[in-house]
PDB file of C-alpha atoms and ligand atoms in Angstrom:
ATOM      1  CA  MET A  16      25.529 127.417  89.120  1.00 46.00           C
ATOM      2  CA  SER A  17      28.903 128.984  89.704  1.00 47.00           C
ATOM      3  CA  GLY A  18      30.584 132.260  90.609  1.00 69.00           C
ATOM      4  CA  GLU A  19      30.299 133.044  86.896  1.00 92.00           C
ATOM      5  CA  LYS A  20      26.668 133.956  87.493  1.00 98.00           C
ATOM      6  CA  THR A  21      25.396 137.103  89.153  1.00 98.00           C
ATOM      7  CA  ALA A  22      22.100 137.514  90.979  1.00 98.00           C
ATOM      8  CA  ILE A  23      20.467 140.826  91.817  1.00 99.00           C
ATOM      9  CA  ILE A  24      18.042 140.634  94.726  1.00 99.00           C
ATOM     10  CA  THR A  25      15.927 143.732  95.331  1.00 99.00           C
ATOM     11  CA  GLY A  26      15.088 144.619  98.949  1.00 98.00           C
ATOM     12  CA  SER A  27      17.719 142.339 100.416  1.00 98.00           C
ATOM     13  CA  ASN A  28      19.127 144.027 103.512  1.00 98.00           C
ATOM     14  CA  SER A  29      16.578 142.119 105.613  1.00 97.00           C
ATOM     15  CA  GLY A  30      14.195 139.168 105.769  1.00 97.00           C
ATOM     16  CA  ILE A  31      13.486 136.995 102.739  1.00 98.00           C
ATOM     17  CA  GLY A  32      15.716 138.964 100.349  1.00 98.00           C
ATOM     18  CA  LEU A  33      18.730 138.567 102.621  1.00 98.00           C
ATOM     19  CA  GLY A  34      17.949 134.862 103.100  1.00 98.00           C
ATOM     20  CA  VAL A  35      17.723 134.415  99.320  1.00 98.00           C
ATOM     21  CA  ALA A  36      21.052 136.223  98.844  1.00 98.00           C
ATOM     22  CA  TRP A  37      22.740 133.911 101.363  1.00 98.00           C
ATOM     23  CA  GLU A  38      21.349 130.733  99.750  1.00 98.00           C
ATOM     24  CA  LEU A  39      22.304 131.880  96.239  1.00 98.00           C
ATOM     25  CA  ALA A  40      25.826 132.707  97.426  1.00 98.00           C
ATOM     26  CA  ARG A  41      26.078 129.368  99.237  1.00 98.00           C
ATOM     27  CA  ALA A  42      25.191 127.779  95.871  1.00 98.00           C
ATOM     28  CA  GLY A  43      28.076 129.656  94.205  1.00 97.00           C
ATOM     29  CA  VAL A  44      26.399 132.716  92.701  1.00 98.00           C
ATOM     30  CA  ASN A  45      27.748 136.280  93.005  1.00 98.00           C
ATOM     31  CA  VAL A  46      25.136 138.468  94.639  1.00 98.00           C
ATOM     32  CA  VAL A  47      24.089 142.102  94.518  1.00 98.00           C
ATOM     33  CA  LEU A  48      22.149 143.203  97.576  1.00 98.00           C
ATOM     34  CA  ASN A  49      19.889 146.248  97.540  1.00 98.00           C
ATOM     35  CA  SER A  50      17.657 148.533  99.542  1.00 98.00           C
ATOM     36  CA  TYR A  51      16.847 152.240  99.632  1.00 98.00           C
ATOM     37  CA  THR A  52      19.273 153.009 102.492  1.00 98.00           C
ATOM     38  CA  ASN A  53      23.034 153.431 102.151  1.00 98.00           C
ATOM     39  CA  ASP A  54      24.310 152.590 105.633  1.00 98.00           C
ATOM     40  CA  GLU A  55      27.542 150.951 106.697  1.00 98.00           C
ATOM     41  CA  SER A  56      25.463 148.060 108.005  1.00 98.00           C
ATOM     42  CA  ASP A  57      24.021 147.502 104.495  1.00 98.00           C
ATOM     43  CA  HIS A  58      27.500 147.193 102.967  1.00 98.00           C
ATOM     44  CA  ALA A  59      28.583 145.032 105.931  1.00 98.00           C
ATOM     45  CA  LEU A  60      25.903 142.450 105.026  1.00 98.00           C
ATOM     46  CA  ALA A  61      27.424 142.048 101.571  1.00 98.00           C
ATOM     47  CA  ALA A  62      30.942 141.945 103.032  1.00 98.00           C
ATOM     48  CA  GLU A  63      29.903 139.128 105.390  1.00 98.00           C
ATOM     49  CA  ILE A  64      28.529 137.057 102.492  1.00 98.00           C
ATOM     50  CA  ALA A  65      31.703 137.693 100.463  1.00 98.00           C
ATOM     51  CA  LYS A  66      33.890 136.709 103.416  1.00 98.00           C
ATOM     52  CA  GLU A  67      32.036 133.491 104.169  1.00 98.00           C
ATOM     53  CA  THR A  68      31.544 132.286 100.580  1.00 97.00           C
ATOM     54  CA  GLY A  69      34.586 133.775  98.831  1.00 97.00           C
ATOM     55  CA  LEU A  70      32.253 135.097  96.128  1.00 96.00           C
ATOM     56  CA  ASP A  71      31.667 138.602  94.882  1.00 97.00           C
ATOM     57  CA  ALA A  72      28.937 140.211  97.006  1.00 98.00           C
ATOM     58  CA  ARG A  73      28.069 143.878  96.748  1.00 98.00           C
ATOM     59  CA  TYR A  74      25.432 146.250  98.063  1.00 98.00           C
ATOM     60  CA  ILE A  75      23.919 148.852  95.715  1.00 98.00           C
ATOM     61  CA  GLN A  76      21.558 151.500  97.086  1.00 98.00           C
ATOM     62  CA  ALA A  77      18.464 152.128  94.927  1.00 99.00           C
ATOM     63  CA  ASP A  78      14.928 153.145  95.857  1.00 99.00           C
ATOM     64  CA  MET A  79      12.537 150.634  94.308  1.00 98.00           C
ATOM     65  CA  SER A  80       9.655 153.110  94.551  1.00 98.00           C
ATOM     66  CA  LYS A  81      11.298 155.056  91.703  1.00 98.00           C
ATOM     67  CA  GLY A  82      11.171 153.555  88.212  1.00 98.00           C
ATOM     68  CA  ASN A  83      14.406 155.121  87.052  1.00 98.00           C
ATOM     69  CA  ALA A  84      16.298 153.963  90.161  1.00 98.00           C
ATOM     70  CA  CYS A  85      15.114 150.379  89.502  1.00 98.00           C
ATOM     71  CA  ARG A  86      16.524 150.566  85.979  1.00 98.00           C
ATOM     72  CA  VAL A  87      19.819 152.116  87.110  1.00 98.00           C
ATOM     73  CA  LEU A  88      20.267 149.358  89.736  1.00 98.00           C
ATOM     74  CA  ILE A  89      20.326 146.692  87.008  1.00 98.00           C
ATOM     75  CA  GLU A  90      22.676 148.726  84.815  1.00 98.00           C
ATOM     76  CA  LYS A  91      25.053 149.450  87.729  1.00 98.00           C
ATOM     77  CA  ALA A  92      25.292 145.773  88.704  1.00 97.00           C
ATOM     78  CA  GLY A  93      27.282 145.127  85.503  1.00 92.00           C
ATOM     79  CA  GLY A  94      25.684 141.753  84.794  1.00 96.00           C
ATOM     80  CA  CYS A  95      22.443 140.005  85.644  1.00 98.00           C
ATOM     81  CA  ASP A  96      21.825 136.279  85.196  1.00 98.00           C
ATOM     82  CA  ILE A  97      19.317 135.922  88.026  1.00 98.00           C
ATOM     83  CA  LEU A  98      16.878 138.648  89.017  1.00 99.00           C
ATOM     84  CA  VAL A  99      14.933 138.220  92.244  1.00 99.00           C
ATOM     85  CA  ASN A 100      12.227 140.858  92.591  1.00 99.00           C
ATOM     86  CA  ASN A 101      11.648 140.833  96.324  1.00 98.00           C
ATOM     87  CA  ALA A 102      11.364 144.417  97.666  1.00 98.00           C
ATOM     88  CA  GLY A 103       8.051 144.921  99.386  1.00 98.00           C
ATOM     89  CA  ILE A 104       6.130 146.841 102.015  1.00 96.00           C
ATOM     90  CA  GLN A 105       2.751 146.395 103.682  1.00 94.00           C
ATOM     91  CA  HIS A 106      -0.024 148.624 104.984  1.00 94.00           C
ATOM     92  CA  VAL A 107      -3.283 147.406 106.478  1.00 93.00           C
ATOM     93  CA  ALA A 108      -6.464 149.538 106.426  1.00 95.00           C
ATOM     94  CA  PRO A 109     -10.050 149.376 105.149  1.00 97.00           C
ATOM     95  CA  ILE A 110     -10.157 150.601 101.537  1.00 98.00           C
ATOM     96  CA  GLU A 111     -12.177 153.711 102.383  1.00 98.00           C
ATOM     97  CA  ASP A 112      -9.464 154.790 104.856  1.00 97.00           C
ATOM     98  CA  PHE A 113      -6.484 153.538 102.846  1.00 98.00           C
ATOM     99  CA  PRO A 114      -3.992 156.444 102.527  1.00 98.00           C
ATOM    100  CA  VAL A 115      -3.453 157.281  98.858  1.00 98.00           C
ATOM    101  CA  GLU A 116       0.321 157.636  99.369  1.00 98.00           C
ATOM    102  CA  LYS A 117       0.454 154.130 100.895  1.00 98.00           C
ATOM    103  CA  TRP A 118      -1.498 152.722  97.938  1.00 98.00           C
ATOM    104  CA  ASP A 119       0.909 154.407  95.499  1.00 98.00           C
ATOM    105  CA  ALA A 120       3.999 153.242  97.417  1.00 98.00           C
ATOM    106  CA  ILE A 121       2.820 149.610  97.629  1.00 98.00           C
ATOM    107  CA  ILE A 122       1.946 149.475  93.927  1.00 99.00           C
ATOM    108  CA  ALA A 123       5.302 151.074  93.041  1.00 99.00           C
ATOM    109  CA  ILE A 124       7.566 149.001  95.327  1.00 99.00           C
ATOM    110  CA  ASN A 125       5.732 145.651  95.310  1.00 98.00           C
ATOM    111  CA  MET A 126       4.711 145.607  91.629  1.00 99.00           C
ATOM    112  CA  SER A 127       6.005 148.316  89.274  1.00 99.00           C
ATOM    113  CA  SER A 128       9.618 147.851  90.432  1.00 99.00           C
ATOM    114  CA  ALA A 129       9.522 144.322  88.971  1.00 99.00           C
ATOM    115  CA  PHE A 130       8.373 145.772  85.635  1.00 99.00           C
ATOM    116  CA  HIS A 131      11.294 148.217  85.533  1.00 99.00           C
ATOM    117  CA  THR A 132      14.007 145.779  86.661  1.00 99.00           C
ATOM    118  CA  THR A 133      12.791 142.992  84.353  1.00 99.00           C
ATOM    119  CA  ALA A 134      12.639 145.354  81.366  1.00 98.00           C
ATOM    120  CA  VAL A 135      16.337 146.173  81.777  1.00 98.00           C
ATOM    121  CA  ALA A 136      17.480 142.710  82.879  1.00 98.00           C
ATOM    122  CA  LEU A 137      15.977 140.678  80.004  1.00 98.00           C
ATOM    123  CA  PRO A 138      18.197 142.101  77.214  1.00 98.00           C
ATOM    124  CA  ILE A 139      21.254 141.436  79.454  1.00 98.00           C
ATOM    125  CA  MET A 140      20.122 137.831  80.040  1.00 98.00           C
ATOM    126  CA  ARG A 141      19.531 137.383  76.291  1.00 98.00           C
ATOM    127  CA  GLU A 142      23.043 138.601  75.547  1.00 97.00           C
ATOM    128  CA  ARG A 143      24.465 136.192  78.147  1.00 97.00           C
ATOM    129  CA  GLY A 144      22.331 133.309  76.793  1.00 98.00           C
ATOM    130  CA  TRP A 145      20.595 132.300  80.031  1.00 98.00           C
ATOM    131  CA  GLY A 146      18.394 133.898  82.648  1.00 98.00           C
ATOM    132  CA  ARG A 147      16.052 133.471  85.570  1.00 98.00           C
ATOM    133  CA  VAL A 148      13.494 135.967  86.826  1.00 99.00           C
ATOM    134  CA  VAL A 149      12.041 135.002  90.195  1.00 99.00           C
ATOM    135  CA  ASN A 150       9.336 137.219  91.618  1.00 99.00           C
ATOM    136  CA  ILE A 151       8.641 136.963  95.338  1.00 98.00           C
ATOM    137  CA  ALA A 152       4.857 137.351  95.254  1.00 98.00           C
ATOM    138  CA  SER A 153       2.736 136.006  98.136  1.00 98.00           C
ATOM    139  CA  ALA A 154      -0.177 133.772  99.055  1.00 98.00           C
ATOM    140  CA  HIS A 155      -1.874 137.166  98.650  1.00 98.00           C
ATOM    141  CA  GLY A 156      -1.024 136.931  94.942  1.00 98.00           C
ATOM    142  CA  LEU A 157      -3.470 134.005  94.744  1.00 98.00           C
ATOM    143  CA  THR A 158      -6.027 134.778  97.473  1.00 98.00           C
ATOM    144  CA  ALA A 159      -7.096 137.878  99.409  1.00 97.00           C
ATOM    145  CA  SER A 160      -7.467 139.132 102.964  1.00 95.00           C
ATOM    146  CA  PRO A 161      -9.536 142.116 104.054  1.00 95.00           C
ATOM    147  CA  TYR A 162      -7.788 145.463 104.624  1.00 95.00           C
ATOM    148  CA  LYS A 163      -4.849 144.587 102.367  1.00 97.00           C
ATOM    149  CA  SER A 164      -6.288 145.948  99.083  1.00 98.00           C
ATOM    150  CA  ALA A 165      -3.051 147.489  97.786  1.00 98.00           C
ATOM    151  CA  TYR A 166      -0.875 144.523  98.744  1.00 98.00           C
ATOM    152  CA  VAL A 167      -3.322 141.980  97.262  1.00 98.00           C
ATOM    153  CA  ALA A 168      -3.666 144.048  94.074  1.00 99.00           C
ATOM    154  CA  ALA A 169       0.115 144.414  93.720  1.00 99.00           C
ATOM    155  CA  LYS A 170       0.833 140.719  94.360  1.00 99.00           C
ATOM    156  CA  HIS A 171      -1.903 139.564  91.926  1.00 99.00           C
ATOM    157  CA  GLY A 172      -0.346 141.999  89.441  1.00 99.00           C
ATOM    158  CA  VAL A 173       3.069 140.432  89.933  1.00 99.00           C
ATOM    159  CA  VAL A 174       1.650 136.953  89.319  1.00 99.00           C
ATOM    160  CA  GLY A 175       0.017 138.212  86.106  1.00 99.00           C
ATOM    161  CA  MET A 176       3.215 139.903  84.919  1.00 99.00           C
ATOM    162  CA  THR A 177       5.132 136.683  85.667  1.00 99.00           C
ATOM    163  CA  LYS A 178       2.929 134.816  83.163  1.00 99.00           C
ATOM    164  CA  ALA A 179       3.289 137.516  80.484  1.00 99.00           C
ATOM    165  CA  VAL A 180       7.105 137.622  80.810  1.00 99.00           C
ATOM    166  CA  ALA A 181       7.243 133.804  80.688  1.00 99.00           C
ATOM    167  CA  LEU A 182       5.340 133.820  77.391  1.00 99.00           C
ATOM    168  CA  GLU A 183       7.596 136.543  75.970  1.00 98.00           C
ATOM    169  CA  THR A 184      10.685 134.430  76.784  1.00 98.00           C
ATOM    170  CA  ALA A 185       9.180 130.947  76.299  1.00 98.00           C
ATOM    171  CA  GLN A 186      11.465 129.970  73.404  1.00 98.00           C
ATOM    172  CA  GLU A 187      14.629 131.245  75.041  1.00 98.00           C
ATOM    173  CA  PRO A 188      16.759 129.775  77.861  1.00 98.00           C
ATOM    174  CA  ILE A 189      15.093 132.223  80.229  1.00 98.00           C
ATOM    175  CA  THR A 190      12.337 131.461  82.730  1.00 99.00           C
ATOM    176  CA  CYS A 191      10.107 133.666  84.852  1.00 99.00           C
ATOM    177  CA  ASN A 192       8.247 132.342  87.882  1.00 99.00           C
ATOM    178  CA  ALA A 193       6.720 133.605  91.093  1.00 99.00           C
ATOM    179  CA  ILE A 194       7.176 132.179  94.578  1.00 99.00           C
ATOM    180  CA  CYS A 195       4.140 132.662  96.802  1.00 98.00           C
ATOM    181  CA  PRO A 196       5.120 132.484 100.476  1.00 98.00           C
ATOM    182  CA  GLY A 197       2.622 132.195 103.266  1.00 98.00           C
ATOM    183  CA  TYR A 198       3.768 133.735 106.544  1.00 96.00           C
ATOM    184  CA  VAL A 199       7.526 133.959 107.114  1.00 97.00           C
ATOM    185  CA  LEU A 200       8.761 135.422 110.405  1.00 92.00           C
ATOM    186  CA  THR A 201      10.592 138.492 109.083  1.00 94.00           C
ATOM    187  CA  PRO A 202      10.641 142.150 110.216  1.00 90.00           C
ATOM    188  CA  LEU A 203       7.617 142.801 107.915  1.00 84.00           C
ATOM    189  CA  VAL A 204       5.516 140.287 109.876  1.00 90.00           C
ATOM    190  CA  GLU A 205       7.107 140.859 113.292  1.00 90.00           C
ATOM    191  CA  ALA A 206       6.145 144.549 113.042  1.00 88.00           C
ATOM    192  CA  GLN A 207       2.466 143.542 113.001  1.00 83.00           C
ATOM    193  CA  ILE A 208       2.661 141.504 116.245  1.00 91.00           C
ATOM    194  CA  PRO A 209       2.933 144.082 119.115  1.00 90.00           C
ATOM    195  CA  ASP A 210      -0.138 146.135 118.037  1.00 86.00           C
ATOM    196  CA  THR A 211      -2.223 143.017 117.552  1.00 86.00           C
ATOM    197  CA  ALA A 212      -1.094 141.667 120.942  1.00 90.00           C
ATOM    198  CA  LYS A 213      -2.215 144.913 122.574  1.00 90.00           C
ATOM    199  CA  LYS A 214      -5.506 144.978 120.664  1.00 87.00           C
ATOM    200  CA  TYR A 215      -6.496 141.421 121.667  1.00 89.00           C
ATOM    201  CA  ASN A 216      -4.728 141.412 125.057  1.00 92.00           C
ATOM    202  CA  MET A 217      -2.681 138.395 123.999  1.00 93.00           C
ATOM    203  CA  SER A 218       0.969 137.407 124.337  1.00 94.00           C
ATOM    204  CA  LYS A 219       3.150 137.706 121.212  1.00 91.00           C
ATOM    205  CA  GLU A 220       3.256 133.877 120.972  1.00 91.00           C
ATOM    206  CA  GLU A 221      -0.551 133.716 121.082  1.00 93.00           C
ATOM    207  CA  VAL A 222      -0.795 136.345 118.323  1.00 92.00           C
ATOM    208  CA  ALA A 223       1.618 134.326 116.177  1.00 92.00           C
ATOM    209  CA  GLN A 224      -0.262 131.045 116.657  1.00 92.00           C
ATOM    210  CA  LYS A 225      -3.910 132.153 116.900  1.00 91.00           C
ATOM    211  CA  ILE A 226      -4.015 135.158 114.584  1.00 91.00           C
ATOM    212  CA  ILE A 227      -1.115 135.209 112.144  1.00 92.00           C
ATOM    213  CA  LEU A 228      -0.873 131.461 111.536  1.00 95.00           C
ATOM    214  CA  GLU A 229      -4.654 131.036 111.625  1.00 93.00           C
ATOM    215  CA  ARG A 230      -4.748 130.669 107.809  1.00 92.00           C
ATOM    216  CA  GLN A 231      -1.549 128.594 107.572  1.00 96.00           C
ATOM    217  CA  PRO A 232      -2.643 124.953 108.112  1.00 97.00           C
ATOM    218  CA  SER A 233       0.874 123.761 109.038  1.00 97.00           C
ATOM    219  CA  LYS A 234       0.798 126.259 111.959  1.00 96.00           C
ATOM    220  CA  GLU A 235       4.473 126.900 111.262  1.00 96.00           C
ATOM    221  CA  PHE A 236       6.181 129.877 109.672  1.00 96.00           C
ATOM    222  CA  ALA A 237       8.089 129.229 106.436  1.00 97.00           C
ATOM    223  CA  THR A 238      11.763 130.190 106.764  1.00 97.00           C
ATOM    224  CA  VAL A 239      13.937 132.503 104.698  1.00 98.00           C
ATOM    225  CA  GLU A 240      16.300 129.561 104.059  1.00 98.00           C
ATOM    226  CA  GLN A 241      13.433 127.525 102.571  1.00 98.00           C
ATOM    227  CA  LEU A 242      12.593 130.431 100.271  1.00 98.00           C
ATOM    228  CA  GLY A 243      16.232 130.834  99.258  1.00 98.00           C
ATOM    229  CA  GLN A 244      16.446 127.143  98.443  1.00 98.00           C
ATOM    230  CA  THR A 245      13.243 127.402  96.382  1.00 98.00           C
ATOM    231  CA  VAL A 246      14.924 130.176  94.381  1.00 99.00           C
ATOM    232  CA  ASN A 247      17.969 127.912  93.941  1.00 98.00           C
ATOM    233  CA  PHE A 248      15.690 125.143  92.650  1.00 98.00           C
ATOM    234  CA  LEU A 249      14.165 127.519  90.084  1.00 98.00           C
ATOM    235  CA  CYS A 250      17.728 128.391  89.013  1.00 98.00           C
ATOM    236  CA  SER A 251      18.706 124.737  88.598  1.00 98.00           C
ATOM    237  CA  SER A 252      18.505 122.750  85.353  1.00 98.00           C
ATOM    238  CA  ALA A 253      15.656 120.710  86.899  1.00 98.00           C
ATOM    239  CA  ALA A 254      13.540 123.843  86.476  1.00 98.00           C
ATOM    240  CA  ASP A 255      14.437 124.554  82.828  1.00 98.00           C
ATOM    241  CA  GLN A 256      10.852 123.802  81.744  1.00 98.00           C
ATOM    242  CA  ILE A 257       9.167 125.502  84.680  1.00 98.00           C
ATOM    243  CA  THR A 258       8.043 128.943  83.555  1.00 99.00           C
ATOM    244  CA  GLY A 259       5.057 131.234  83.976  1.00 99.00           C
ATOM    245  CA  THR A 260       3.879 129.565  87.131  1.00 98.00           C
ATOM    246  CA  THR A 261       3.708 129.999  90.893  1.00 98.00           C
ATOM    247  CA  ILE A 262       5.263 127.877  93.617  1.00 98.00           C
ATOM    248  CA  SER A 263       3.492 128.181  96.954  1.00 98.00           C
ATOM    249  CA  VAL A 264       5.589 127.899 100.122  1.00 98.00           C
ATOM    250  CA  ASP A 265       2.666 128.446 102.449  1.00 98.00           C
ATOM    251  CA  GLY A 266       2.109 125.414 104.713  1.00 98.00           C
ATOM    252  CA  GLY A 267      -1.117 124.602 102.845  1.00 98.00           C
ATOM    253  CA  TRP A 268      -2.741 128.079 102.986  1.00 97.00           C
ATOM    254  CA  THR A 269      -3.886 128.098  99.340  1.00 97.00           C
ATOM    255  CA  ALA A 270      -5.194 124.512  99.587  1.00 97.00           C
ATOM    256  CA  LEU A 271      -7.936 125.713 101.933  1.00 93.00           C
TER     257      LEU A 271
HETATM  258  P1  NAD B  26      11.254 142.784 105.138  1.00 92.73           P
HETATM  259  O1  NAD B  26      10.590 144.024 105.619  1.00 92.73           O
HETATM  260  O2  NAD B  26      12.163 142.053 106.038  1.00 92.73           O
HETATM  261  O3  NAD B  26      12.010 143.029 103.771  1.00 92.73           O
HETATM  262  C1  NAD B  26      11.575 143.925 102.808  1.00 92.73           C
HETATM  263  C2  NAD B  26      12.784 144.401 102.062  1.00 92.73           C
HETATM  264  O4  NAD B  26      12.367 145.367 101.079  1.00 92.73           O
HETATM  265  C3  NAD B  26      13.778 145.107 102.987  1.00 92.73           C
HETATM  266  O5  NAD B  26      15.085 144.763 102.600  1.00 92.73           O
HETATM  267  C4  NAD B  26      13.496 146.576 102.728  1.00 92.73           C
HETATM  268  O6  NAD B  26      14.620 147.395 102.991  1.00 92.73           O
HETATM  269  C5  NAD B  26      13.186 146.506 101.243  1.00 92.73           C
HETATM  270  N1  NAD B  26      12.505 147.704 100.759  1.00 92.73           N
HETATM  271  C6  NAD B  26      11.407 148.314 101.251  1.00 92.73           C
HETATM  272  N2  NAD B  26      11.142 149.436 100.564  1.00 92.73           N
HETATM  273  C7  NAD B  26      12.114 149.534  99.615  1.00 92.73           C
HETATM  274  C8  NAD B  26      12.412 150.488  98.608  1.00 92.73           C
HETATM  275  N3  NAD B  26      11.659 151.579  98.430  1.00 92.73           N
HETATM  276  N4  NAD B  26      13.494 150.279  97.828  1.00 92.73           N
HETATM  277  C9  NAD B  26      14.286 149.188  98.006  1.00 92.73           C
HETATM  278  N5  NAD B  26      14.056 148.253  98.951  1.00 92.73           N
HETATM  279  C10 NAD B  26      12.979 148.441  99.736  1.00 92.73           C
HETATM  280  O7  NAD B  26      10.057 141.849 104.657  1.00 92.73           O
HETATM  281  P2  NAD B  26      10.027 140.373 104.050  1.00 92.73           P
HETATM  282  O8  NAD B  26       8.967 139.662 104.792  1.00 92.73           O
HETATM  283  O9  NAD B  26      11.371 139.795 103.934  1.00 92.73           O
HETATM  284  O10 NAD B  26       9.440 140.682 102.601  1.00 92.73           O
HETATM  285  C11 NAD B  26      10.146 140.427 101.406  1.00 92.73           C
HETATM  286  C12 NAD B  26       9.148 140.139 100.299  1.00 92.73           C
HETATM  287  O11 NAD B  26       8.442 138.940 100.620  1.00 92.73           O
HETATM  288  C13 NAD B  26       8.098 141.230 100.110  1.00 92.73           C
HETATM  289  O12 NAD B  26       7.832 141.417  98.746  1.00 92.73           O
HETATM  290  C14 NAD B  26       6.880 140.641 100.806  1.00 92.73           C
HETATM  291  O13 NAD B  26       5.688 141.142 100.290  1.00 92.73           O
HETATM  292  C15 NAD B  26       7.061 139.157 100.489  1.00 92.73           C
HETATM  293  N6  NAD B  26       6.336 138.258 101.382  1.00 92.73           N
HETATM  294  C16 NAD B  26       6.610 138.215 102.723  1.00 92.73           C
HETATM  295  C17 NAD B  26       5.888 137.347 103.507  1.00 92.73           C
HETATM  296  C18 NAD B  26       6.147 137.218 104.982  1.00 92.73           C
HETATM  297  O14 NAD B  26       5.367 136.539 105.681  1.00 92.73           O
HETATM  298  N7  NAD B  26       7.170 137.786 105.542  1.00 92.73           N
HETATM  299  C19 NAD B  26       4.895 136.547 102.953  1.00 92.73           C
HETATM  300  C20 NAD B  26       4.647 136.634 101.603  1.00 92.73           C
HETATM  301  C21 NAD B  26       5.373 137.494 100.809  1.00 92.73           C
END
């Protein structure tokens, strides 16, 4: 990989997406960061990556809940060799109480956005003669938990789409895979800790160990650096024949 390649990482002003952007840039790839906001702090994240790596790093605002905005993001980036579909949100509620607008938003951001970005990115990759689509799915793309119907549906959908895209590109120098993280300590997970601590009268550390990591046999969170390096592996020549599959980074969760 070199600064000749450009990666677009959706939902990358925080958490896993930002970690992936840093690892790709450290490996010599130009990066395009994204989220739905357009704050100075968003652009500053890209500037920091550019400063430290000497590569081209930019931030482009686009709301991944809107199909057209997903498509425009790819067009605006002016090149796409690596597409990391990472943007995601969560909402937890029994299905009978699940707010319809939350269902629609999770399906749009966590699943349909990857359809729109991939549809526009593939012709660009074909023209450039190489490409990698990496979808950040979840252990919830392979197994389920109660009260996460929309998230589980969206992540299973992403895993299914990953296989279809891999078959459509199987005879080209393009691969499409999904990474399935277990729990990673990011704002998305941290946000769930205070309420749970209150509910069970536990400390935040106890919630992390006894409730969140209950299903993760390693009893350790995966890190954003590990996920970024897994993306780098999928972008390396060692992974040329890896397509249409999932790589779990989940401390043994899906072995249970
Ligand atoms: P996070 O909340 O830190 O990051 C989510 C990112 O998506 C943020 O950059 C946010 O701004 C962006 N985003 C949200 N709505 C958006 C929209 N409408 N348009 C554009 N961007 C939007 O959470 P994270 O844990 O880093 O999650 C990243 C991905 O990893 C998600 O797809 C999530 O489902 C997946 N994941 C996370 C974990 C975990 O334990 N943290 C585990 C498995 C999978």
